Every structure is written in structure tokens, then in C-alpha cells.
C-alpha positions as a Python dict, from the first residue, in 0.01 Angstrom:
ca = {
    (1, 'M'): (0, 0, 0),
    (2, 'T'): (-27, -318, 161),
    (3, 'H'): (-18, -633, -101),
    (4, 'V'): (54, -984, -97),
    (5, 'S'): (387, -1135, -174),
    (6, 'E'): (616, -1422, -97),
    (7, 'R'): (992, -1353, -112),
    (8, 'N'): (1214, -1627, -280),
    (9, 'S'): (1586, -1627, -365),
    (10, 'A'): (1664, -1770, -719),
    (11, 'G'): (2003, -1877, -853),
    (12, 'S'): (2137, -1804, -1212),
    (13, 'N'): (2336, -2021, -1398),
    (14, 'G'): (2514, -1713, -1576),
    (15, 'A'): (2444, -1821, -1916),
    (16, 'E'): (2337, -1531, -2169),
    (17, 'G'): (2283, -1558, -2553),
    (18, 'A'): (2038, -1462, -2818),
    (19, 'D'): (1924, -1821, -2849),
    (20, 'R'): (1873, -1904, -2479),
    (21, 'Q'): (1501, -1997, -2417),
    (22, 'P'): (1290, -1921, -2095),
    (23, 'W'): (1244, -2233, -1912),
    (24, 'S'): (890, -2361, -1892),
    (25, 'A'): (700, -2654, -1720),
    (26, 'G'): (578, -2782, -2062),
    (27, 'A'): (930, -2783, -2192),
    (28, 'A'): (1055, -2990, -1928),
    (29, 'R'): (774, -3227, -1909),
    (30, 'P'): (617, -3256, -2250),
    (31, 'G'): (332, -3505, -2134),
    (32, 'R'): (210, -3249, -1866),
    (33, 'K'): (-119, -3145, -1911),
    (34, 'R'): (-134, -2829, -1685),
    (35, 'T'): (122, -2589, -1522),
    (36, 'A'): (126, -2528, -1165),
    (37, 'T'): (-2, -2194, -1032),
    (38, 'Y'): (60, -1983, -748),
    (39, 'A'): (-277, -2066, -616),
    (40, 'D'): (-158, -2434, -612),
    (41, 'A'): (110, -2379, -366),
    (42, 'G'): (-150, -2192, -148),
    (43, 'V'): (-115, -1816, -229),
    (44, 'S'): (-404, -1618, -339),
    (45, 'I'): (-340, -1319, -534),
    (46, 'E'): (-728, -1240, -559),
    (47, 'A'): (-740, -1283, -179),
    (48, 'G'): (-481, -1031, -148),
    (49, 'D'): (-642, -789, -355),
    (50, 'R'): (-955, -813, -203),
    (51, 'A'): (-786, -768, 142),
    (52, 'V'): (-628, -443, 7),
    (53, 'E'): (-958, -316, -104),
    (54, 'L'): (-1120, -394, 242),
    (55, 'L'): (-855, -166, 424),
    (56, 'K'): (-788, 100, 202),
    (57, 'S'): (-1063, 308, 357),
    (58, 'K'): (-968, 228, 711),
    (59, 'V'): (-589, 325, 632),
    (60, 'K'): (-701, 643, 485),
    (61, 'R'): (-815, 754, 841),
    (62, 'A'): (-468, 722, 981),
    (63, 'N'): (-305, 1004, 775),
    (64, 'R'): (-82, 1334, 816),
    (65, 'P'): (-74, 1609, 567),
    (66, 'E'): (292, 1523, 528),
    (67, 'V'): (190, 1196, 330),
    (68, 'M'): (236, 1235, -27),
    (69, 'G'): (70, 1002, -293),
    (70, 'D'): (-190, 757, -255),
    (71, 'L'): (-226, 352, -153),
    (72, 'G'): (-73, 143, -412),
    (73, 'G'): (259, 246, -451),
    (74, 'F'): (620, 48, -388),
    (75, 'A'): (729, 312, -124),
    (76, 'G'): (535, 523, 109),
    (77, 'L'): (632, 911, 78),
    (78, 'F'): (640, 1148, 367),
    (79, 'K'): (767, 1512, 318),
    (80, 'L'): (930, 1623, 641),
    (81, 'N'): (898, 1976, 696),
    (82, 'A'): (1244, 2053, 795),
    (83, 'A'): (1218, 2396, 833),
    (84, 'K'): (1016, 2345, 1161),
    (85, 'Y'): (1378, 2207, 1332),
    (86, 'K'): (1733, 2368, 1372),
    (87, 'S'): (1871, 2005, 1394),
    (88, 'P'): (1588, 1749, 1345),
    (89, 'I'): (1696, 1403, 1456),
    (90, 'L'): (1492, 1087, 1315),
    (91, 'A'): (1380, 820, 1559),
    (92, 'S'): (1275, 463, 1492),
    (93, 'S'): (1178, 175, 1646),
    (94, 'T'): (1048, -186, 1567),
    (95, 'D'): (851, -457, 1755),
    (96, 'G'): (581, -675, 1745),
    (97, 'V'): (300, -807, 1980),
    (98, 'G'): (439, -1145, 2080),
    (99, 'T'): (214, -1435, 2203),
    (100, 'K'): (-91, -1213, 2257),
    (101, 'L'): (-161, -1309, 1935),
    (102, 'V'): (-262, -1656, 2019),
    (103, 'I'): (-505, -1533, 2246),
    (104, 'A'): (-647, -1305, 1953),
    (105, 'Q'): (-661, -1592, 1736),
    (106, 'Q'): (-824, -1825, 1990),
    (107, 'L'): (-1090, -1587, 2023),
    (108, 'N'): (-1129, -1504, 1674),
    (109, 'I'): (-1099, -1130, 1766),
    (110, 'H'): (-859, -947, 1545),
    (111, 'D'): (-970, -581, 1540),
    (112, 'T'): (-780, -482, 1874),
    (113, 'I'): (-459, -631, 1811),
    (114, 'G'): (-339, -379, 1587),
    (115, 'I'): (-369, -121, 1873),
    (116, 'D'): (-104, -320, 2068),
    (117, 'L'): (119, -309, 1793),
    (118, 'V'): (87, 74, 1746),
    (119, 'A'): (172, 113, 2112),
    (120, 'M'): (486, -105, 2138),
    (121, 'V'): (634, 130, 1868),
    (122, 'V'): (505, 479, 1927),
    (123, 'D'): (567, 468, 2300),
    (124, 'D'): (908, 369, 2269),
    (125, 'L'): (961, 657, 1999),
    (126, 'V'): (793, 919, 2234),
    (127, 'A'): (1026, 794, 2543),
    (128, 'C'): (1322, 999, 2381),
    (129, 'G'): (1097, 1284, 2308),
    (130, 'A'): (1031, 1207, 1946),
    (131, 'E'): (698, 1303, 1776),
    (132, 'P'): (582, 986, 1606),
    (133, 'L'): (539, 1051, 1220),
    (134, 'F'): (452, 721, 1039),
    (135, 'M'): (448, 369, 1064),
    (136, 'L'): (492, 62, 833),
    (137, 'D'): (336, -234, 918),
    (138, 'Y'): (377, -623, 837),
    (139, 'I'): (142, -920, 818),
    (140, 'A'): (266, -1298, 786),
    (141, 'C'): (-27, -1540, 745),
    (142, 'G'): (-77, -1868, 661),
    (143, 'E'): (-388, -1789, 468),
    (144, 'V'): (-509, -1468, 360),
    (145, 'V'): (-852, -1433, 462),
    (146, 'P'): (-932, -1080, 350),
    (147, 'D'): (-1194, -992, 620),
    (148, 'K'): (-930, -1109, 875),
    (149, 'V'): (-655, -901, 734),
    (150, 'A'): (-886, -582, 718),
    (151, 'E'): (-974, -624, 1073),
    (152, 'I'): (-601, -637, 1192),
    (153, 'V'): (-520, -338, 987),
    (154, 'A'): (-831, -158, 1113),
    (155, 'G'): (-671, -179, 1466),
    (156, 'I'): (-324, -63, 1348),
    (157, 'A'): (-510, 219, 1166),
    (158, 'D'): (-704, 326, 1492),
    (159, 'G'): (-366, 295, 1695),
    (160, 'C'): (-211, 520, 1452),
    (161, 'R'): (-480, 770, 1469),
    (162, 'Y'): (-456, 755, 1868),
    (163, 'A'): (-98, 835, 1844),
    (164, 'G'): (-128, 1110, 1583),
    (165, 'C'): (97, 939, 1304),
    (166, 'S'): (18, 802, 983),
    (167, 'L'): (18, 447, 874),
    (168, 'L'): (213, 513, 547),
    (169, 'G'): (266, 149, 390),
    (170, 'G'): (277, -209, 487),
    (171, 'E'): (310, -575, 349),
    (172, 'T'): (60, -870, 382),
    (173, 'A'): (264, -1188, 314),
    (174, 'E'): (103, -1523, 267),
    (175, 'H'): (306, -1806, 377),
    (176, 'P'): (155, -2147, 332),
    (177, 'G'): (300, -2440, 442),
    (178, 'V'): (522, -2257, 712),
    (179, 'M'): (205, -2115, 908),
    (180, 'R'): (-134, -2278, 947),
    (181, 'P'): (-424, -2112, 770),
    (182, 'D'): (-563, -1950, 1110),
    (183, 'E'): (-195, -1848, 1220),
    (184, 'Y'): (-65, -1498, 1170),
    (185, 'D'): (207, -1275, 1317),
    (186, 'V'): (222, -890, 1292),
    (187, 'S'): (522, -649, 1324),
    (188, 'A'): (575, -279, 1278),
    (189, 'T'): (865, 20, 1213),
    (190, 'G'): (791, 342, 1320),
    (191, 'V'): (977, 670, 1232),
    (192, 'G'): (952, 986, 1450),
    (193, 'V'): (1126, 1325, 1478),
    (194, 'V'): (1288, 1515, 1763),
    (195, 'E'): (1495, 1844, 1778),
    (196, 'E'): (1841, 1739, 1861),
    (197, 'S'): (1874, 1977, 2180),
    (198, 'E'): (1509, 1836, 2347),
    (199, 'I'): (1618, 1446, 2314),
    (200, 'L'): (1535, 1308, 2655),
    (201, 'G'): (1722, 1071, 2839),
    (202, 'P'): (1946, 988, 3135),
    (203, 'H'): (2152, 1298, 3034),
    (204, 'K'): (1887, 1521, 3164),
    (205, 'V'): (1769, 1338, 3517),
    (206, 'E'): (1877, 1553, 3797),
    (207, 'L'): (1912, 1482, 4166),
    (208, 'G'): (1588, 1549, 4352),
    (209, 'D'): (1352, 1503, 4014),
    (210, 'A'): (992, 1345, 4078),
    (211, 'V'): (898, 1004, 3906),
    (212, 'I'): (537, 1027, 3782),
    (213, 'A'): (365, 677, 3716),
    (214, 'M'): (102, 644, 3439),
    (215, 'R'): (-137, 362, 3489),
    (216, 'S'): (-146, 86, 3249),
    (217, 'S'): (-451, -73, 3085),
    (218, 'G'): (-371, -384, 3192),
    (219, 'L'): (-92, -645, 3108),
    (220, 'H'): (-22, -451, 2795),
    (221, 'S'): (170, -682, 2556),
    (222, 'N'): (440, -853, 2778),
    (223, 'G'): (467, -1164, 2941),
    (224, 'Y'): (176, -1362, 2761),
    (225, 'S'): (411, -1685, 2748),
    (226, 'L'): (404, -1693, 3100),
    (227, 'V'): (45, -1610, 3130),
    (228, 'R'): (-81, -1868, 2880),
    (229, 'H'): (140, -2121, 3092),
    (230, 'V'): (19, -2035, 3424),
    (231, 'L'): (-384, -1953, 3335),
    (232, 'L'): (-445, -2164, 3053),
    (233, 'G'): (-221, -2457, 3088),
    (234, 'A'): (-147, -2549, 3436),
    (235, 'G'): (-427, -2350, 3537),
    (236, 'R'): (-677, -2502, 3325),
    (237, 'M'): (-892, -2187, 3284),
    (238, 'R'): (-1102, -2107, 3001),
    (239, 'L'): (-1083, -1799, 2784),
    (240, 'D'): (-1471, -1751, 2841),
    (241, 'T'): (-1437, -1760, 3218),
    (242, 'V'): (-1606, -1489, 3410),
    (243, 'V'): (-1381, -1366, 3677),
    (244, 'D'): (-1548, -1187, 3925),
    (245, 'D'): (-1251, -985, 4042),
    (246, 'F'): (-1265, -817, 3711),
    (247, 'G'): (-1585, -675, 3756),
    (248, 'G'): (-1892, -650, 3503),
    (249, 'Q'): (-1920, -1030, 3394),
    (250, 'R'): (-1576, -954, 3234),
    (251, 'T'): (-1432, -1270, 3074),
    (252, 'L'): (-1079, -1381, 3113),
    (253, 'G'): (-1036, -1353, 2750),
    (254, 'E'): (-1163, -1009, 2729),
    (255, 'E'): (-903, -922, 3010),
    (256, 'L'): (-617, -1035, 2832),
    (257, 'L'): (-726, -890, 2515),
    (258, 'T'): (-733, -541, 2660),
    (259, 'P'): (-566, -310, 2428),
    (260, 'T'): (-218, -166, 2547),
    (261, 'K'): (-242, 197, 2623),
    (262, 'I'): (-89, 443, 2373),
    (263, 'Y'): (61, 751, 2577),
    (264, 'A'): (250, 918, 2306),
    (265, 'K'): (18, 1239, 2245),
    (266, 'D'): (-9, 1255, 2645),
    (267, 'C'): (355, 1265, 2641),
    (268, 'L'): (397, 1490, 2376),
    (269, 'G'): (173, 1733, 2543),
    (270, 'L'): (341, 1679, 2889),
    (271, 'I'): (675, 1777, 2719),
    (272, 'E'): (490, 2136, 2633),
    (273, 'E'): (353, 2193, 2968),
    (274, 'T'): (637, 2073, 3217),
    (275, 'D'): (1030, 2012, 3232),
    (276, 'V'): (1019, 1647, 3136),
    (277, 'R'): (1372, 1493, 3179),
    (278, 'A'): (1290, 1149, 3043),
    (279, 'F'): (1009, 893, 2972),
    (280, 'C'): (1040, 510, 3037),
    (281, 'H'): (796, 286, 2857),
    (282, 'V'): (747, -9, 3066),
    (283, 'T'): (750, -346, 2834),
    (284, 'G'): (951, -666, 2907),
    (285, 'G'): (1170, -638, 3224),
    (286, 'G'): (910, -489, 3420),
    (287, 'I'): (957, -154, 3593),
    (288, 'P'): (1308, -227, 3723),
    (289, 'G'): (1433, -349, 3418),
    (290, 'N'): (1308, -57, 3198),
    (291, 'L'): (1312, 243, 3425),
    (292, 'N'): (1696, 192, 3506),
    (293, 'R'): (1768, 248, 3132),
    (294, 'V'): (1673, 628, 3177),
    (295, 'L'): (1910, 652, 3476),
    (296, 'P'): (2254, 819, 3468),
    (297, 'A'): (2528, 629, 3649),
    (298, 'H'): (2533, 817, 3959),
    (299, 'L'): (2171, 868, 4035),
    (300, 'D'): (1907, 582, 4173),
    (301, 'A'): (1537, 597, 4139),
    (302, 'V'): (1303, 501, 4445),
    (303, 'V'): (960, 359, 4340),
    (304, 'D'): (724, 322, 4645),
    (305, 'R'): (465, 34, 4568),
    (306, 'S'): (231, 154, 4826),
    (307, 'S'): (119, 435, 4626),
    (308, 'W'): (-74, 211, 4386),
    (309, 'R'): (-260, -119, 4346),
    (310, 'P'): (-201, -359, 4058),
    (311, 'Q'): (-483, -458, 3866),
    (312, 'P'): (-670, -795, 3949),
    (313, 'I'): (-469, -970, 3667),
    (314, 'F'): (-193, -940, 3833),
    (315, 'D'): (-314, -1096, 4149),
    (316, 'L'): (-468, -1366, 3968),
    (317, 'I'): (-128, -1442, 3764),
    (318, 'Q'): (56, -1466, 4058),
    (319, 'A'): (-183, -1672, 4254),
    (320, 'K'): (-224, -1945, 3995),
    (321, 'G'): (174, -1959, 3935),
    (322, 'R'): (279, -1935, 4289),
    (323, 'I'): (514, -1648, 4106),
    (324, 'E'): (756, -1483, 4337),
    (325, 'G'): (721, -1096, 4355),
    (326, 'A'): (1036, -1020, 4207),
    (327, 'D'): (967, -1249, 3895),
    (328, 'M'): (605, -1069, 3861),
    (329, 'E'): (808, -757, 3861),
    (330, 'A'): (1070, -852, 3626),
    (331, 'T'): (804, -971, 3340),
    (332, 'F'): (495, -755, 3408),
    (333, 'N'): (423, -371, 3424),
    (334, 'M'): (241, -439, 3762),
    (335, 'G'): (-16, -161, 3664),
    (336, 'V'): (233, 107, 3544),
    (337, 'G'): (283, 153, 3154),
    (338, 'M'): (478, 489, 3127),
    (339, 'F'): (673, 687, 3382),
    (340, 'A'): (771, 1061, 3315),
    (341, 'I'): (1070, 1185, 3536),
    (342, 'V'): (1014, 1575, 3578),
    (343, 'S'): (1155, 1872, 3773),
    (344, 'A'): (1037, 1845, 4129),
    (345, 'D'): (867, 2182, 4080),
    (346, 'D'): (639, 2035, 3795),
    (347, 'A'): (533, 1729, 3970),
    (348, 'D'): (210, 1861, 4061),
    (349, 'R'): (161, 2023, 3736),
    (350, 'A'): (232, 1706, 3556),
    (351, 'M'): (-20, 1534, 3750),
    (352, 'A'): (-307, 1765, 3678),
    (353, 'Y'): (-226, 1801, 3306),
    (354, 'L'): (-235, 1400, 3258),
    (355, 'T'): (-542, 1369, 3474),
    (356, 'G'): (-698, 1647, 3269),
    (357, 'R'): (-651, 1425, 2949),
    (358, 'G'): (-803, 1108, 3142),
    (359, 'V'): (-459, 943, 3218),
    (360, 'E'): (-453, 837, 3599),
    (361, 'A'): (-116, 947, 3717),
    (362, 'W'): (48, 986, 4047),
    (363, 'Q'): (399, 1053, 4216),
    (364, 'V'): (513, 701, 4286),
    (365, 'G'): (906, 813, 4374),
    (366, 'E'): (1196, 1049, 4346),
    (367, 'I'): (1533, 1044, 4218),
    (368, 'I'): (1813, 1007, 4440),
    (369, 'E'): (2219, 954, 4453),
    (370, 'G'): (2325, 635, 4370),
    (371, 'S'): (2455, 435, 4082),
    (372, 'G'): (2190, 372, 3841),
    (373, 'Q'): (1992, 146, 4011),
    (374, 'V'): (1576, 132, 4089),
    (375, 'H'): (1469, 82, 4431),
    (376, 'M'): (1133, -91, 4475),
    (377, 'V'): (992, -13, 4846),
    (378, 'G'): (705, -76, 5048),
    (379, 'Q'): (449, -308, 4970),
    (380, 'Y'): (145, -275, 4669),
    (381, 'T'): (-189, -176, 4780),
    (382, 'R'): (-420, -460, 4848),
    (383, 'G'): (-793, -483, 4892),
}
């Protein structure tokens, strides 16, 4: 399933013939006493194999009955039950975590970043109404440390379980000389399926629909370059600093590593219970930069800031960086990770359903006549 490899491109001289001999270092340099190995270049096949063994049990927990075969194949196999659909449409999404990884590496905490990775992918899939089926992960690192790789994949597997999808395959690549030994980056691709007639989006949004907000768990996985600049750079804060406003002797580092909320199952259940027109996953670009993506050209969305209070981390960032409100809203989710646009008649039912699943939700606005714009009105609740 996951193995260590390093992809290289090699040229060919095009010569063929029975008397052609393979090149060898010994033939080229007769006086040389030992040949170079992959390990000499900084790539450890043994460490990669050890990492795979450590993560196998974790990956098996993130499984669905449609998965065929076992770990270790060249490709993951997934048997789609097409009989369940009249016209199945596959949806796909690819994403990473961004510079939140730097915080994880500085704190040497690696078992939650995978949850962020899954959230960024599956919550994009569910935005069109698709059920996430499986994911493929990619980890690039300067040096394969088996226990660290296993921790990263454990987080990915946890995220897949929360989302109800399988971790079908992956790749761990060791890049010595390109990345420092303690550096790594992660990305993933997810695939989901939705009935063609049930695809959500702007085409279903109607005048008078209710806009329902779902509380984020914090910053999620966007804006960390600005966060690091404002808090850890110019602000000279330390990750082990206890911030009273966070409560419970919570440190800045703990707050910044809070995993992204995964809404996939909540949203799929909401589709079954209510008349959902569209979902909006709030990522880079903030509320106005994402909510307008699900609006038709003749309608606007009104979002009332006074209906909620952003978490204290947003106040801290804005105060330390002296950031204008518009720039905050263009960068961060400001406490809302997902929006659902539902029929006005189903607004109360939608909020009751989400609350019953442990998701803090409230009606934040409505759909009005317009030109595809988002109107942020009122002021955030403070204190």
C-alpha cells in the first residue's frame, strides 16, 4: 500500500544488440573498491519497509467492504456497486495541509495532521453531495523515520474513519538533499460518488433559502503562513505559551494544532433529513470567497456576523497583527467551517439534526435577490 520510492528520469542511448553489456560502476572505475548504494544517497529501503509494517494495522481500520485485495499491491482496488445508482457520477478532490505542517514539526506532534489532510479533501467532496469512498495519500520526507511515518498515517486513517471512507493506497517518498531530515509534506486525493440528479450546487439554490452555519474547530488548515508571521515572527510568541483566553491552561501550540473538523457524515445525513440545496466548505478565501461559489448569478447571500462569536484565536491574530477585518475574513473561516443552504421550511429541522449530532449550528442568514455576491452584515459578538 505505502512504500518508499524515489522517481527519477533516465535517458537511453537507443543502442541494442546481443553483445551490449550492462553498465556497472566497477567497469567504469576498475580501481574502485566498493560501489555506491541507495543508502549512501540517503534513502533507506529498510526504514521504508519498517514504516509500512508499523502502519498496516492502522490503515486496516480505515476500510470499507468495497475494498478488494490487501496492502502491498501496485494499485488499490475498489468495487463500486453501480447498481445502487441510476447515473453515478464520480467526484474527486486533491489537497494538502499547507504550512500548518511547520507547527507539527516544531512540536514533534504528528498524529493529528492527517486528520487535517482528510478534512480538506472529503469536505470538498461532500460539498457537491458526494459520498467519500476512498483516499490515496502521499508523504514526502527528507528521511524516513518509521515511527513518525506511522504516526502521520495513523492520523490519516483516523480521518478516513471519521469520514466513512477507505484509505485505499499511498506513497511515502524519501527525498534526501531536497528536504531536511526532519521535514515532510503531505497531500491526498479523494474520490466520491453522487447520483447525477442529486448533485448539489448553485443550480439548486432558490430565493428565500436559509443559510445555516456549522461551527469550526478553530483555524482549520488555512492562513498559517500569516499566523506564523504574526504570532511567531513579529509577535515573538512561543508555541508553549499558555494563553488564558483559550481556557484550561491551553498553549498556543495546542490551539494551532487543533485538527480540522470533518463534516462529511454530518452533511450526508443532513441530505437525507432535509432539502439541502448546497454546501460551502470554508477554506482559503474565507467566508465571502467561498460562499459566493455556490450562488447562482441572480441571487446573493446575507451573512449576519452578530449571530456568532469567533473563537479567541481569531481575536489574538487580529490584535497581534493589527489586521483589518476584511483581510481577516478573506483569509480565515472566522469560526464557521461549513455552510448549508437549505429550504426555508427545513431550517429548524436542519439545525436540530446537526445539534443532535453534536455540531453547533445556527441560521446565519438567507438568500436574497442579487448578482452572486455575499453580504457580510452586522458585527461579531464579543465578550
